Amino acid sequence: MPKGKVPTADQISEVKTAILKKLESEPPADPFHPNDLKRINDNDLWIASLLEAYDLDVEKCIKRLWENLAWRKSYGVWDINETNVNQEFLRDGQIYVHNKDKEGKPLLILSLKKHTKSQNLEELLRVIVYWVERVQRESYLEKITIFMDMTGAGLSNMDLDFIKGIIGLFETKYPNAPNYILVHELPFLLNAAFKIVKTFMPADALEILRVTTKKNIGEFVDPDNSLKLWGGNDDYEYKFA
């Protein structure tokens, strides 16, 4: 993916110091999760990646990190597991992680043909949070590539609220997570809808957005990591594990 600016040790220290001072002077009514505070205290990776996502804007990083800490506690991200998310959405193959892109980043696969507008948006987004958190715990704060598989999708599957929700989730809660956003095999009849989607994507998301087909997916995902459905060699069929 395009490389952002690299934060300095002073910038990282400034963010960390500001957060720790605010915790002392203005402790939140609902204390932040100790695992998140440990991430801040134990190393600089989280702050550094946020600074990179916010183009080295220290004040913005401080504000957004504080908001993120509050959201993570209220949303209960450390308590989400396979037993307390929507079981249908967890197991139907609409949202899952499998294989990696050419840069070694896990693929978060969204199979749009399995989506319908009647599905509960908040429960869908909670399953996405489950997978992102799972990846970032297994491989510490690993970036992921969002793979929107449009193969076989039609107008009935195109849900702008769902896509807006995904974009908003990553923009505000995981701005440092996406490596690429790949939109694969976009059907011609969804071109107009996709143009609308691009209008509410932030500039940094547009920078990593790529539209792929069977002909060029190899630029981002090698054949052994590509499903046969995408023109690759992997005959994997999703089953939750």
mmCIF file of C-alpha atoms in Angstrom:
data_model
loop_
_atom_site.group_PDB
_atom_site.id
_atom_site.type_symbol
_atom_site.label_atom_id
_atom_site.label_comp_id
_atom_site.label_asym_id
_atom_site.label_seq_id
_atom_site.Cartn_x
_atom_site.Cartn_y
_atom_site.Cartn_z
ATOM 1 C CA MET A 1 0.000 0.000 0.000
ATOM 2 C CA PRO A 2 1.121 3.652 -0.304
ATOM 3 C CA LYS A 3 3.410 4.485 2.589
ATOM 4 C CA GLY A 4 2.511 7.327 4.924
ATOM 5 C CA LYS A 5 4.828 9.684 6.754
ATOM 6 C CA VAL A 6 6.821 8.125 9.583
ATOM 7 C CA PRO A 7 6.179 9.665 13.020
ATOM 8 C CA THR A 8 9.110 10.780 15.135
ATOM 9 C CA ALA A 9 9.851 9.597 18.648
ATOM 10 C CA ASP A 10 8.987 13.095 19.915
ATOM 11 C CA GLN A 11 5.553 13.017 18.255
ATOM 12 C CA ILE A 12 4.808 9.583 19.703
ATOM 13 C CA SER A 13 5.946 10.739 23.141
ATOM 14 C CA GLU A 14 3.787 13.865 22.908
ATOM 15 C CA VAL A 15 0.658 11.807 22.215
ATOM 16 C CA LYS A 16 1.427 9.253 24.909
ATOM 17 C CA THR A 17 2.193 11.925 27.525
ATOM 18 C CA ALA A 18 -0.986 13.872 26.704
ATOM 19 C CA ILE A 19 -3.166 10.762 27.050
ATOM 20 C CA LEU A 20 -1.561 9.708 30.346
ATOM 21 C CA LYS A 21 -1.834 13.234 31.785
ATOM 22 C CA LYS A 22 -5.488 13.477 30.788
ATOM 23 C CA LEU A 23 -6.150 10.106 32.437
ATOM 24 C CA GLU A 24 -4.844 11.602 35.693
ATOM 25 C CA SER A 25 -6.554 14.999 35.440
ATOM 26 C CA GLU A 26 -9.826 13.940 33.742
ATOM 27 C CA PRO A 27 -10.326 10.236 34.403
ATOM 28 C CA PRO A 28 -13.288 8.903 32.394
ATOM 29 C CA ALA A 29 -16.431 7.964 34.310
ATOM 30 C CA ASP A 30 -16.206 4.534 32.704
ATOM 31 C CA PRO A 31 -12.509 3.636 33.061
ATOM 32 C CA PHE A 32 -10.766 2.575 29.869
ATOM 33 C CA HIS A 33 -9.989 -1.103 29.450
ATOM 34 C CA PRO A 34 -6.648 -2.090 31.044
ATOM 35 C CA ASN A 35 -5.645 -4.004 27.898
ATOM 36 C CA ASP A 36 -5.899 -0.801 25.855
ATOM 37 C CA LEU A 37 -3.913 1.155 28.426
ATOM 38 C CA LYS A 38 -1.321 -1.607 28.341
ATOM 39 C CA ARG A 39 -1.039 -1.136 24.565
ATOM 40 C CA ILE A 40 -0.233 2.527 25.134
ATOM 41 C CA ASN A 41 2.229 1.947 27.963
ATOM 42 C CA ASP A 42 4.071 -1.123 26.700
ATOM 43 C CA ASN A 43 5.107 0.004 23.220
ATOM 44 C CA ASP A 44 4.621 2.716 20.611
ATOM 45 C CA LEU A 45 3.068 0.738 17.749
ATOM 46 C CA TRP A 46 -0.569 1.776 18.278
ATOM 47 C CA ILE A 47 0.222 5.470 18.633
ATOM 48 C CA ALA A 48 2.699 5.401 15.747
ATOM 49 C CA SER A 49 0.182 3.767 13.423
ATOM 50 C CA LEU A 50 -2.518 6.274 14.404
ATOM 51 C CA LEU A 51 -0.162 9.184 13.807
ATOM 52 C CA GLU A 52 0.571 7.756 10.375
ATOM 53 C CA ALA A 53 -3.165 7.420 9.679
ATOM 54 C CA TYR A 54 -3.739 11.043 10.759
ATOM 55 C CA ASP A 55 -0.846 12.400 8.671
ATOM 56 C CA LEU A 56 1.259 13.171 11.782
ATOM 57 C CA ASP A 57 -1.376 15.540 13.208
ATOM 58 C CA VAL A 58 -0.539 15.206 16.903
ATOM 59 C CA GLU A 59 -3.585 17.068 18.268
ATOM 60 C CA LYS A 60 -5.962 15.101 16.071
ATOM 61 C CA CYS A 61 -4.303 11.868 17.132
ATOM 62 C CA ILE A 62 -4.690 12.727 20.829
ATOM 63 C CA LYS A 63 -8.376 13.584 20.376
ATOM 64 C CA ARG A 64 -9.177 10.518 18.253
ATOM 65 C CA LEU A 65 -7.215 8.116 20.439
ATOM 66 C CA TRP A 66 -9.109 9.313 23.522
ATOM 67 C CA GLU A 67 -12.421 8.869 21.663
ATOM 68 C CA ASN A 68 -11.282 5.445 20.480
ATOM 69 C CA LEU A 69 -10.406 4.345 24.006
ATOM 70 C CA ALA A 70 -13.883 5.404 25.179
ATOM 71 C CA TRP A 71 -15.591 3.621 22.278
ATOM 72 C CA ARG A 72 -13.608 0.418 22.770
ATOM 73 C CA LYS A 73 -14.677 0.317 26.420
ATOM 74 C CA SER A 74 -18.351 1.116 25.813
ATOM 75 C CA TYR A 75 -18.561 -1.249 22.817
ATOM 76 C CA GLY A 76 -16.856 -3.994 24.799
ATOM 77 C CA VAL A 77 -14.356 -4.978 22.113
ATOM 78 C CA TRP A 78 -12.304 -7.069 24.542
ATOM 79 C CA ASP A 79 -15.421 -9.048 25.470
ATOM 80 C CA ILE A 80 -16.560 -9.844 21.919
ATOM 81 C CA ASN A 81 -16.116 -13.484 21.006
ATOM 82 C CA GLU A 82 -17.691 -16.160 18.839
ATOM 83 C CA THR A 83 -20.404 -16.826 21.416
ATOM 84 C CA ASN A 84 -21.866 -13.315 21.627
ATOM 85 C CA VAL A 85 -22.086 -12.165 18.002
ATOM 86 C CA ASN A 86 -24.860 -13.005 15.555
ATOM 87 C CA GLN A 87 -24.340 -16.687 14.782
ATOM 88 C CA GLU A 88 -25.936 -16.543 11.331
ATOM 89 C CA PHE A 89 -23.647 -13.727 10.196
ATOM 90 C CA LEU A 90 -20.636 -15.439 11.748
ATOM 91 C CA ARG A 91 -21.246 -18.718 9.933
ATOM 92 C CA ASP A 92 -22.950 -17.891 6.609
ATOM 93 C CA GLY A 93 -19.745 -16.899 4.802
ATOM 94 C CA GLN A 94 -20.747 -13.291 4.314
ATOM 95 C CA ILE A 95 -17.908 -11.950 6.513
ATOM 96 C CA TYR A 96 -14.732 -13.865 7.305
ATOM 97 C CA VAL A 97 -10.932 -13.790 7.261
ATOM 98 C CA HIS A 98 -8.977 -16.142 5.005
ATOM 99 C CA ASN A 99 -5.570 -16.061 3.315
ATOM 100 C CA LYS A 100 -3.362 -13.014 2.744
ATOM 101 C CA ASP A 101 -2.566 -10.401 0.136
ATOM 102 C CA LYS A 102 0.818 -10.176 -1.588
ATOM 103 C CA GLU A 103 2.155 -8.049 1.264
ATOM 104 C CA GLY A 104 1.235 -10.732 3.786
ATOM 105 C CA LYS A 105 -1.779 -8.913 5.225
ATOM 106 C CA PRO A 106 -4.885 -10.992 6.100
ATOM 107 C CA LEU A 107 -7.908 -10.702 3.806
ATOM 108 C CA LEU A 108 -11.158 -9.642 5.458
ATOM 109 C CA ILE A 109 -13.592 -11.037 2.884
ATOM 110 C CA LEU A 110 -17.051 -9.530 2.470
ATOM 111 C CA SER A 111 -19.164 -11.654 0.118
ATOM 112 C CA LEU A 112 -21.777 -9.173 -1.041
ATOM 113 C CA LYS A 113 -23.962 -11.676 -2.872
ATOM 114 C CA LYS A 114 -24.847 -13.156 0.532
ATOM 115 C CA HIS A 115 -25.978 -9.796 1.895
ATOM 116 C CA THR A 116 -29.537 -8.475 1.965
ATOM 117 C CA LYS A 117 -30.790 -5.081 3.083
ATOM 118 C CA SER A 118 -33.067 -6.680 5.672
ATOM 119 C CA GLN A 119 -30.116 -7.844 7.777
ATOM 120 C CA ASN A 120 -29.375 -6.003 11.023
ATOM 121 C CA LEU A 121 -26.651 -3.439 10.336
ATOM 122 C CA GLU A 122 -25.304 -3.189 13.884
ATOM 123 C CA GLU A 123 -25.012 -6.960 14.207
ATOM 124 C CA LEU A 124 -23.167 -7.158 10.875
ATOM 125 C CA LEU A 125 -20.720 -4.468 11.960
ATOM 126 C CA ARG A 126 -20.197 -6.272 15.265
ATOM 127 C CA VAL A 127 -19.105 -9.386 13.333
ATOM 128 C CA ILE A 128 -16.615 -7.225 11.407
ATOM 129 C CA VAL A 129 -15.284 -5.861 14.718
ATOM 130 C CA TYR A 130 -14.970 -9.453 15.965
ATOM 131 C CA TRP A 131 -12.781 -10.409 12.978
ATOM 132 C CA VAL A 132 -10.638 -7.253 13.078
ATOM 133 C CA GLU A 133 -10.004 -7.672 16.802
ATOM 134 C CA ARG A 134 -9.247 -11.367 16.339
ATOM 135 C CA VAL A 135 -6.671 -10.630 13.635
ATOM 136 C CA GLN A 136 -5.069 -7.784 15.590
ATOM 137 C CA ARG A 137 -4.684 -9.949 18.672
ATOM 138 C CA GLU A 138 -3.285 -12.968 16.817
ATOM 139 C CA SER A 139 -0.823 -10.726 14.939
ATOM 140 C CA TYR A 140 -0.303 -7.622 17.051
ATOM 141 C CA LEU A 141 -2.141 -4.686 15.410
ATOM 142 C CA GLU A 142 -1.719 -6.260 11.971
ATOM 143 C CA LYS A 143 -3.045 -4.364 8.981
ATOM 144 C CA ILE A 144 -5.738 -6.088 6.927
ATOM 145 C CA THR A 145 -6.949 -5.867 3.346
ATOM 146 C CA ILE A 146 -10.695 -5.394 2.979
ATOM 147 C CA PHE A 147 -11.769 -7.650 0.102
ATOM 148 C CA MET A 148 -15.248 -6.780 -1.131
ATOM 149 C CA ASP A 149 -16.170 -9.754 -3.279
ATOM 150 C CA MET A 150 -18.878 -8.575 -5.674
ATOM 151 C CA THR A 151 -18.951 -11.845 -7.643
ATOM 152 C CA GLY A 152 -22.582 -12.639 -8.424
ATOM 153 C CA ALA A 153 -23.913 -9.621 -6.529
ATOM 154 C CA GLY A 154 -26.970 -7.776 -7.812
ATOM 155 C CA LEU A 155 -29.037 -4.726 -6.985
ATOM 156 C CA SER A 156 -30.791 -6.594 -4.174
ATOM 157 C CA ASN A 157 -27.410 -7.066 -2.449
ATOM 158 C CA MET A 158 -26.254 -3.463 -2.832
ATOM 159 C CA ASP A 159 -26.836 -1.832 0.545
ATOM 160 C CA LEU A 160 -25.400 1.677 0.790
ATOM 161 C CA ASP A 161 -26.088 1.861 4.532
ATOM 162 C CA PHE A 162 -24.036 -1.298 5.101
ATOM 163 C CA ILE A 163 -21.146 -0.014 2.993
ATOM 164 C CA LYS A 164 -21.309 3.393 4.687
ATOM 165 C CA GLY A 165 -21.230 1.581 8.027
ATOM 166 C CA ILE A 166 -18.106 -0.355 7.035
ATOM 167 C CA ILE A 167 -16.366 2.783 5.789
ATOM 168 C CA GLY A 168 -17.317 4.693 8.940
ATOM 169 C CA LEU A 169 -16.157 1.865 11.196
ATOM 170 C CA PHE A 170 -12.692 1.801 9.670
ATOM 171 C CA GLU A 171 -12.420 5.570 9.290
ATOM 172 C CA THR A 172 -13.221 6.330 12.926
ATOM 173 C CA LYS A 173 -12.375 3.158 14.870
ATOM 174 C CA TYR A 174 -9.627 1.428 12.865
ATOM 175 C CA PRO A 175 -8.070 4.151 10.684
ATOM 176 C CA ASN A 176 -4.680 2.450 10.848
ATOM 177 C CA ALA A 177 -5.969 -1.028 9.916
ATOM 178 C CA PRO A 178 -6.664 -1.115 6.146
ATOM 179 C CA ASN A 179 -3.809 -2.094 3.850
ATOM 180 C CA TYR A 180 -5.910 -2.082 0.683
ATOM 181 C CA ILE A 181 -9.604 -1.970 -0.118
ATOM 182 C CA LEU A 182 -10.160 -4.354 -3.030
ATOM 183 C CA VAL A 183 -13.498 -4.355 -4.856
ATOM 184 C CA HIS A 184 -13.513 -7.542 -6.893
ATOM 185 C CA GLU A 185 -15.600 -8.276 -10.011
ATOM 186 C CA LEU A 186 -17.861 -5.250 -9.755
ATOM 187 C CA PRO A 187 -20.911 -6.013 -11.942
ATOM 188 C CA PHE A 188 -21.665 -3.439 -14.638
ATOM 189 C CA LEU A 189 -25.147 -2.839 -13.259
ATOM 190 C CA LEU A 190 -23.640 -1.742 -9.918
ATOM 191 C CA ASN A 191 -21.278 0.846 -11.444
ATOM 192 C CA ALA A 192 -23.613 3.737 -10.691
ATOM 193 C CA ALA A 193 -24.052 2.653 -7.079
ATOM 194 C CA PHE A 194 -20.282 2.267 -6.711
ATOM 195 C CA LYS A 195 -19.769 5.841 -7.923
ATOM 196 C CA ILE A 196 -22.059 6.960 -5.084
ATOM 197 C CA VAL A 197 -20.031 4.875 -2.611
ATOM 198 C CA LYS A 198 -16.829 6.636 -3.677
ATOM 199 C CA THR A 199 -18.346 10.043 -2.905
ATOM 200 C CA PHE A 200 -18.551 9.284 0.810
ATOM 201 C CA MET A 201 -15.184 7.578 1.105
ATOM 202 C CA PRO A 202 -12.435 9.652 2.752
ATOM 203 C CA ALA A 203 -9.443 10.627 0.619
ATOM 204 C CA ASP A 204 -7.058 8.209 2.342
ATOM 205 C CA ALA A 205 -9.459 5.316 1.658
ATOM 206 C CA LEU A 206 -9.665 6.268 -2.023
ATOM 207 C CA GLU A 207 -5.852 6.127 -2.157
ATOM 208 C CA ILE A 208 -5.880 2.425 -1.247
ATOM 209 C CA LEU A 209 -9.026 1.507 -3.199
ATOM 210 C CA ARG A 210 -8.533 -0.814 -6.157
ATOM 211 C CA VAL A 211 -11.088 -2.467 -8.435
ATOM 212 C CA THR A 212 -9.959 -5.949 -9.475
ATOM 213 C CA THR A 213 -11.068 -8.652 -11.883
ATOM 214 C CA LYS A 214 -9.897 -12.195 -12.522
ATOM 215 C CA LYS A 215 -7.375 -10.723 -14.968
ATOM 216 C CA ASN A 216 -5.556 -8.430 -12.558
ATOM 217 C CA ILE A 217 -6.227 -9.756 -9.056
ATOM 218 C CA GLY A 218 -2.741 -11.294 -9.153
ATOM 219 C CA GLU A 219 -1.306 -7.801 -8.659
ATOM 220 C CA PHE A 220 -2.634 -7.876 -5.083
ATOM 221 C CA VAL A 221 -3.332 -11.523 -4.188
ATOM 222 C CA ASP A 222 -1.232 -14.383 -5.563
ATOM 223 C CA PRO A 223 -2.989 -17.385 -7.178
ATOM 224 C CA ASP A 224 -2.522 -19.717 -4.181
ATOM 225 C CA ASN A 225 -4.202 -17.155 -1.910
ATOM 226 C CA SER A 226 -7.027 -16.474 -4.374
ATOM 227 C CA LEU A 227 -10.202 -18.510 -4.276
ATOM 228 C CA LYS A 228 -11.119 -20.434 -7.426
ATOM 229 C CA LEU A 229 -14.191 -18.219 -7.531
ATOM 230 C CA TRP A 230 -11.825 -15.270 -8.104
ATOM 231 C CA GLY A 231 -9.756 -17.095 -10.714
ATOM 232 C CA GLY A 232 -7.172 -18.483 -8.304
ATOM 233 C CA ASN A 233 -6.098 -21.937 -7.088
ATOM 234 C CA ASP A 234 -7.666 -22.087 -3.607
ATOM 235 C CA ASP A 235 -10.767 -24.306 -3.455
ATOM 236 C CA TYR A 236 -11.498 -23.307 0.166
ATOM 237 C CA GLU A 237 -15.119 -23.102 1.270
ATOM 238 C CA TYR A 238 -15.777 -21.094 4.402
ATOM 239 C CA LYS A 239 -16.609 -22.866 7.618
ATOM 240 C CA PHE A 240 -16.265 -20.991 10.894
ATOM 241 C CA ALA A 241 -13.378 -22.114 13.056
#
